[in-house]
């Protein structure tokens, strides 16, 4: 993957993790990853339609996973796909906590451990900076 492609993905994502929403600037010592939504072990696809910007934690927890199991119903659901799905239809932010609004959203929040305490703290701190408070 070339530098131009990485730049396009970062700009398209507005320098935020496309899964949990943490801004890349909030973790200046931990660079974000341009990741393959459908991992290369499933299908080799370096097109922009298969690339997303992810923080190191979301990328690490997601790994090559494409789906997870909803524990209540024991059903398999696809994970959130940043190129196909609309973030606001599956998630909302509540004081730094990412709330899954749909089975897909809830499964993605859980698998990617989006609400680990440090990550919630980063989103809260960044929201305060964005609002100027
Ligand atoms: Zn993330």
Coordinates of N, CA and C and ligand atoms in Angstrom, one line a residue:
X1 N 0.8 -1.2 0.0 CA 0.0 0.0 0.0 C 0.9 1.2 0.0
X2 N 0.6 2.2 -0.9 CA 1.5 3.3 -1.0 C 1.0 4.5 -0.1
X3 N 1.9 5.5 0.0 CA 1.6 6.6 0.9 C 0.4 7.4 0.5
X4 N 0.2 7.5 -0.8 CA -1.0 8.3 -1.3 C -2.3 7.6 -0.8
X5 N -2.3 6.3 -0.9 CA -3.5 5.5 -0.5 C -3.7 5.7 1.0
X6 N -2.7 5.7 1.8 CA -2.8 5.9 3.2 C -3.3 7.3 3.5
X7 N -2.8 8.3 2.8 CA -3.3 9.7 3.0 C -4.8 9.8 2.6
X8 N -5.2 9.2 1.6 CA -6.6 9.2 1.1 C -7.5 8.6 2.2
X9 N -7.1 7.5 2.8 CA -7.9 6.8 3.8 C -8.0 7.7 5.1
X10 N -6.8 8.3 5.5 CA -6.8 9.2 6.7 C -7.7 10.4 6.5
X11 N -7.6 11.0 5.3 CA -8.4 12.2 5.0 C -9.9 11.8 5.0
X12 N -10.2 10.7 4.3 CA -11.6 10.3 4.2 C -12.2 10.0 5.6
X13 N -11.4 9.5 6.5 CA -11.9 9.2 7.9 C -11.8 10.4 8.8
X14 N -11.4 11.6 8.2 CA -11.2 12.8 9.0 C -10.3 12.5 10.2
X15 N -9.3 11.7 10.1 CA -8.3 11.4 11.1 C -8.9 10.9 12.4
X16 N -10.0 10.1 12.3 CA -10.6 9.4 13.4 C -10.7 8.0 13.1
X17 N -10.7 7.2 14.2 CA -10.9 5.7 14.0 C -12.3 5.5 13.5
X18 N -12.4 4.8 12.4 CA -13.8 4.6 11.8 C -14.6 3.6 12.6
X19 N -14.1 3.0 13.6 CA -14.9 2.1 14.5 C -15.3 2.8 15.8
X20 N -14.3 3.3 16.6 CA -14.7 3.8 17.9 C -14.7 5.3 17.9
X21 N -14.2 6.0 16.9 CA -14.3 7.5 16.8 C -13.2 8.3 17.5
X22 N -12.3 7.6 18.1 CA -11.2 8.3 18.7 C -10.4 9.1 17.7
X23 N -10.1 10.4 17.9 CA -9.3 11.1 16.9 C -7.8 10.6 17.0
X24 N -7.2 10.6 15.8 CA -5.8 10.1 15.7 C -4.9 11.0 16.6
X25 N -5.2 12.3 16.7 CA -4.4 13.3 17.4 C -4.5 13.0 18.9
X26 N -5.5 12.2 19.4 CA -5.6 11.9 20.8 C -4.6 10.9 21.3
X27 N -4.0 10.2 20.3 CA -2.9 9.2 20.7 C -1.7 9.4 19.8
X28 N -1.0 10.6 20.1 CA 0.1 11.0 19.2 C 1.3 10.0 19.2
X29 N 1.4 9.2 20.2 CA 2.5 8.2 20.2 C 2.1 6.8 19.8
X30 N 0.9 6.7 19.4 CA 0.4 5.4 18.9 C -0.3 5.6 17.6
X31 N 0.4 5.4 16.5 CA -0.2 5.7 15.2 C -1.4 4.8 14.9
X32 N -2.3 5.4 14.2 CA -3.5 4.6 13.7 C -3.0 3.7 12.5
X33 N -3.9 2.7 12.2 CA -3.6 1.8 11.2 C -4.5 2.0 10.0
X34 N -4.0 1.9 8.8 CA -4.9 1.7 7.7 C -5.1 0.2 7.5
X35 N -6.3 -0.2 7.9 CA -6.6 -1.7 8.0 C -7.5 -2.1 6.8
X36 N -7.4 -3.4 6.6 CA -8.3 -4.1 5.6 C -9.6 -4.5 6.4
X37 N -10.7 -4.0 6.0 CA -12.0 -4.3 6.6 C -12.2 -5.8 6.5
X38 N -12.1 -6.3 5.3 CA -12.0 -7.8 5.1 C -10.6 -8.2 5.0
X39 N -10.1 -8.8 6.0 CA -8.6 -9.1 6.1 C -8.1 -9.9 4.9
X40 N -6.8 -9.6 4.7 CA -6.2 -10.2 3.5 C -6.2 -11.8 3.6
X41 N -6.3 -12.3 4.7 CA -6.3 -13.8 4.8 C -7.6 -14.4 4.3
X42 N -8.7 -13.5 4.2 CA -9.9 -13.9 3.6 C -10.0 -13.6 2.1
X43 N -9.4 -12.4 1.7 CA -9.5 -12.0 0.3 C -8.5 -10.9 0.1
X44 N -7.6 -10.9 -0.9 CA -6.7 -9.9 -1.1 C -7.4 -8.8 -1.9
X45 N -7.5 -7.6 -1.2 CA -8.2 -6.5 -1.7 C -7.7 -5.2 -1.1
X46 N -6.8 -4.5 -1.8 CA -6.2 -3.3 -1.3 C -7.0 -2.1 -1.9
X47 N -8.2 -2.3 -2.4 CA -8.9 -1.1 -2.9 C -9.4 -0.3 -1.8
X48 N -9.7 1.0 -2.1 CA -10.2 1.9 -1.1 C -11.5 1.5 -0.5
X49 N -12.2 0.7 -1.2 CA -13.5 0.2 -0.6 C -13.3 -0.9 0.5
X50 N -12.1 -1.3 0.6 CA -11.8 -2.3 1.7 C -10.8 -1.8 2.7
X51 N -10.6 -0.5 2.7 CA -9.6 0.1 3.7 C -10.3 1.0 4.6
X52 N -9.9 1.0 5.9 CA -10.4 1.9 6.9 C -9.3 2.4 7.8
X53 N -9.5 3.5 8.4 CA -8.6 4.0 9.5 C -9.1 3.5 10.8
X54 N -8.2 2.8 11.5 CA -8.5 2.2 12.8 C -7.5 2.5 13.8
X55 N -7.9 2.8 15.1 CA -6.9 3.0 16.2 C -6.3 1.6 16.4
X56 N -5.2 1.7 17.1 CA -4.4 0.4 17.3 C -5.3 -0.6 18.1
X57 N -6.1 -0.2 19.0 CA -6.9 -1.1 19.8 C -8.0 -1.7 19.0
X58 N -8.7 -0.9 18.2 CA -9.8 -1.5 17.4 C -9.2 -2.5 16.4
X59 N -8.1 -2.1 15.8 CA -7.4 -3.0 14.8 C -7.0 -4.3 15.5
X60 N -6.4 -4.2 16.7 CA -5.9 -5.4 17.3 C -7.1 -6.3 17.7
X61 N -8.1 -5.7 18.3 CA -9.2 -6.6 18.7 C -10.0 -7.1 17.6
X62 N -10.1 -6.3 16.5 CA -10.9 -6.8 15.3 C -10.1 -7.9 14.6
X63 N -8.8 -7.7 14.5 CA -8.0 -8.8 13.8 C -8.7 -9.1 12.5
X64 N -8.7 -10.4 12.1 CA -9.3 -10.8 10.9 C -10.9 -11.1 11.0
X65 N -11.4 -10.8 12.2 CA -12.9 -11.1 12.4 C -13.8 -10.3 11.4
X66 N -14.8 -11.0 11.0 CA -15.8 -10.4 10.1 C -17.2 -10.4 10.8
X67 N -17.3 -11.2 11.9 CA -18.6 -11.3 12.6 C -18.3 -11.7 14.0
X68 N -19.4 -11.7 14.8 CA -19.3 -12.1 16.2 C -20.7 -12.7 16.6
X69 N -20.8 -13.1 17.8 CA -22.0 -13.8 18.3 C -22.7 -12.8 19.3
X70 N -24.0 -12.6 19.0 CA -24.8 -11.8 20.0 C -25.1 -12.8 21.1
X71 N -24.7 -12.5 22.3 CA -24.8 -13.5 23.4 C -26.3 -13.8 23.8
X72 N -27.1 -12.8 23.7 CA -28.5 -12.9 24.2 C -29.2 -14.0 23.3
X73 N -29.1 -13.8 22.0 CA -29.8 -14.6 21.0 C -29.0 -15.7 20.5
X74 N -27.7 -15.7 20.7 CA -26.7 -16.7 20.2 C -26.7 -16.7 18.7
X75 N -26.9 -15.6 18.1 CA -26.9 -15.5 16.6 C -25.6 -14.8 16.2
X76 N -25.2 -15.2 15.0 CA -24.0 -14.6 14.4 C -24.4 -13.3 13.6
X77 N -23.7 -12.2 13.9 CA -23.9 -11.0 13.1 C -22.6 -10.5 12.5
X78 N -22.7 -9.8 11.4 CA -21.5 -9.2 10.8 C -21.1 -8.0 11.7
X79 N -19.8 -7.8 11.7 CA -19.3 -6.6 12.3 C -19.6 -5.4 11.5
X80 N -19.5 -4.2 12.1 CA -19.7 -2.9 11.4 C -18.7 -2.8 10.3
X81 N -19.1 -2.4 9.1 CA -18.2 -2.3 8.0 C -18.2 -0.8 7.6
X82 N -17.1 -0.1 7.8 CA -17.1 1.4 7.6 C -17.4 1.8 6.2
X83 N -17.2 1.0 5.2 CA -17.5 1.4 3.8 C -18.9 1.1 3.4
X84 N -19.6 0.3 4.1 CA -21.0 -0.1 3.8 C -22.0 0.5 4.8
X85 N -21.7 0.4 6.0 CA -22.6 0.8 7.1 C -22.4 2.3 7.5
X86 N -23.4 2.9 8.0 CA -23.4 4.3 8.5 C -23.2 4.2 10.0
X87 N -22.2 4.9 10.5 CA -21.8 4.8 11.9 C -23.0 5.2 12.8
X88 N -23.7 6.3 12.5 CA -24.7 6.8 13.3 C -26.0 5.9 13.4
X89 N -26.1 5.0 12.4 CA -27.2 4.0 12.5 C -26.9 2.9 13.4
X90 N -25.6 2.7 13.8 CA -25.3 1.5 14.6 C -24.7 1.9 16.0
X91 N -24.3 3.2 16.1 CA -23.7 3.6 17.4 C -24.1 5.0 17.7
X92 N -24.0 5.3 19.0 CA -24.0 6.7 19.4 C -23.0 6.9 20.6
X93 N -22.6 8.1 20.8 CA -21.7 8.4 21.9 C -22.4 9.0 23.0
X94 N -22.2 8.5 24.2 CA -22.8 9.0 25.4 C -21.7 9.2 26.5
X95 N -21.3 10.4 26.5 CA -20.2 10.8 27.5 C -19.0 9.9 27.3
X96 N -18.5 9.7 26.1 CA -17.3 8.9 25.9 C -17.6 7.4 25.7
X97 N -18.8 7.0 26.0 CA -19.1 5.6 25.9 C -19.7 5.4 24.5
X98 N -19.3 4.4 23.7 CA -19.9 4.0 22.5 C -21.0 3.1 22.8
X99 N -22.2 3.5 22.4 CA -23.4 2.6 22.6 C -23.8 2.0 21.3
X100 N -23.9 0.7 21.3 CA -24.4 -0.1 20.1 C -25.9 0.0 20.0
X101 N -26.4 0.5 18.9 CA -27.8 0.7 18.7 C -28.5 -0.5 18.1
X102 N -27.7 -1.3 17.4 CA -28.2 -2.5 16.7 C -27.5 -3.7 17.1
X103 N -27.9 -4.9 16.8 CA -27.1 -6.1 17.1 C -25.7 -6.0 16.5
X104 N -25.6 -5.5 15.3 CA -24.3 -5.3 14.6 C -23.4 -4.3 15.5
X105 N -24.1 -3.2 15.9 CA -23.4 -2.2 16.7 C -22.9 -2.8 18.0
X106 N -23.8 -3.5 18.7 CA -23.5 -4.0 20.0 C -22.4 -5.1 19.9
X107 N -22.5 -5.9 18.9 CA -21.4 -7.0 18.7 C -20.1 -6.3 18.4
X108 N -20.1 -5.3 17.6 CA -18.8 -4.6 17.3 C -18.2 -3.9 18.5
X109 N -19.1 -3.2 19.3 CA -18.6 -2.6 20.5 C -18.0 -3.6 21.4
X110 N -18.6 -4.7 21.6 CA -18.1 -5.7 22.5 C -16.8 -6.4 22.0
X111 N -16.8 -6.8 20.8 CA -15.6 -7.5 20.2 C -14.4 -6.6 20.2
X112 N -14.6 -5.3 19.9 CA -13.5 -4.4 19.7 C -13.2 -3.7 21.1
X113 N -13.9 -4.1 22.1 CA -13.6 -3.5 23.5 C -13.6 -2.0 23.4
X114 N -14.5 -1.4 22.7 CA -14.5 0.0 22.5 C -14.7 0.8 23.8
X115 N -15.2 0.2 24.8 CA -15.5 1.0 26.1 C -14.5 0.6 27.2
X116 N -13.3 0.2 26.8 CA -12.3 0.0 27.9 C -12.1 1.4 28.5
X117 N -11.8 1.4 29.8 CA -11.8 2.7 30.5 C -10.9 3.8 29.9
X118 N -9.7 3.4 29.4 CA -8.8 4.4 28.9 C -9.3 5.0 27.6
X119 N -10.0 4.2 26.8 CA -10.6 4.6 25.6 C -11.8 5.6 25.8
X120 N -12.6 5.3 26.8 CA -13.7 6.2 27.1 C -13.1 7.5 27.6
X121 N -12.1 7.4 28.4 CA -11.4 8.6 28.9 C -10.9 9.5 27.8
X122 N -10.2 8.9 26.8 CA -9.7 9.6 25.6 C -10.8 10.3 24.9
X123 N -11.9 9.6 24.7 CA -13.1 10.2 23.9 C -13.6 11.4 24.7
X124 N -13.8 11.2 26.0 CA -14.3 12.3 26.9 C -13.4 13.5 26.8
X125 N -12.1 13.3 27.0 CA -11.1 14.4 27.0 C -11.1 15.1 25.7
X126 N -11.2 14.3 24.6 CA -11.2 14.9 23.3 C -12.4 15.7 23.0
X127 N -13.6 15.3 23.5 CA -14.8 16.0 23.3 C -14.8 17.3 24.0
X128 N -14.1 17.4 25.2 CA -14.0 18.6 25.9 C -13.1 19.6 25.1
X129 N -12.0 19.1 24.5 CA -11.2 19.9 23.7 C -11.9 20.5 22.5
X130 N -12.7 19.6 21.8 CA -13.4 20.0 20.7 C -14.4 21.1 21.0
X131 N -15.0 21.1 22.2 CA -16.0 22.1 22.5 C -15.4 23.3 23.1
X132 N -14.1 23.3 23.4 CA -13.4 24.4 24.0 C -13.6 24.5 25.4
X133 N -14.1 23.5 26.1 CA -14.3 23.6 27.6 C -13.2 22.9 28.3
Ligands
LIG1 ZN1 -10.9 2.6 17.5

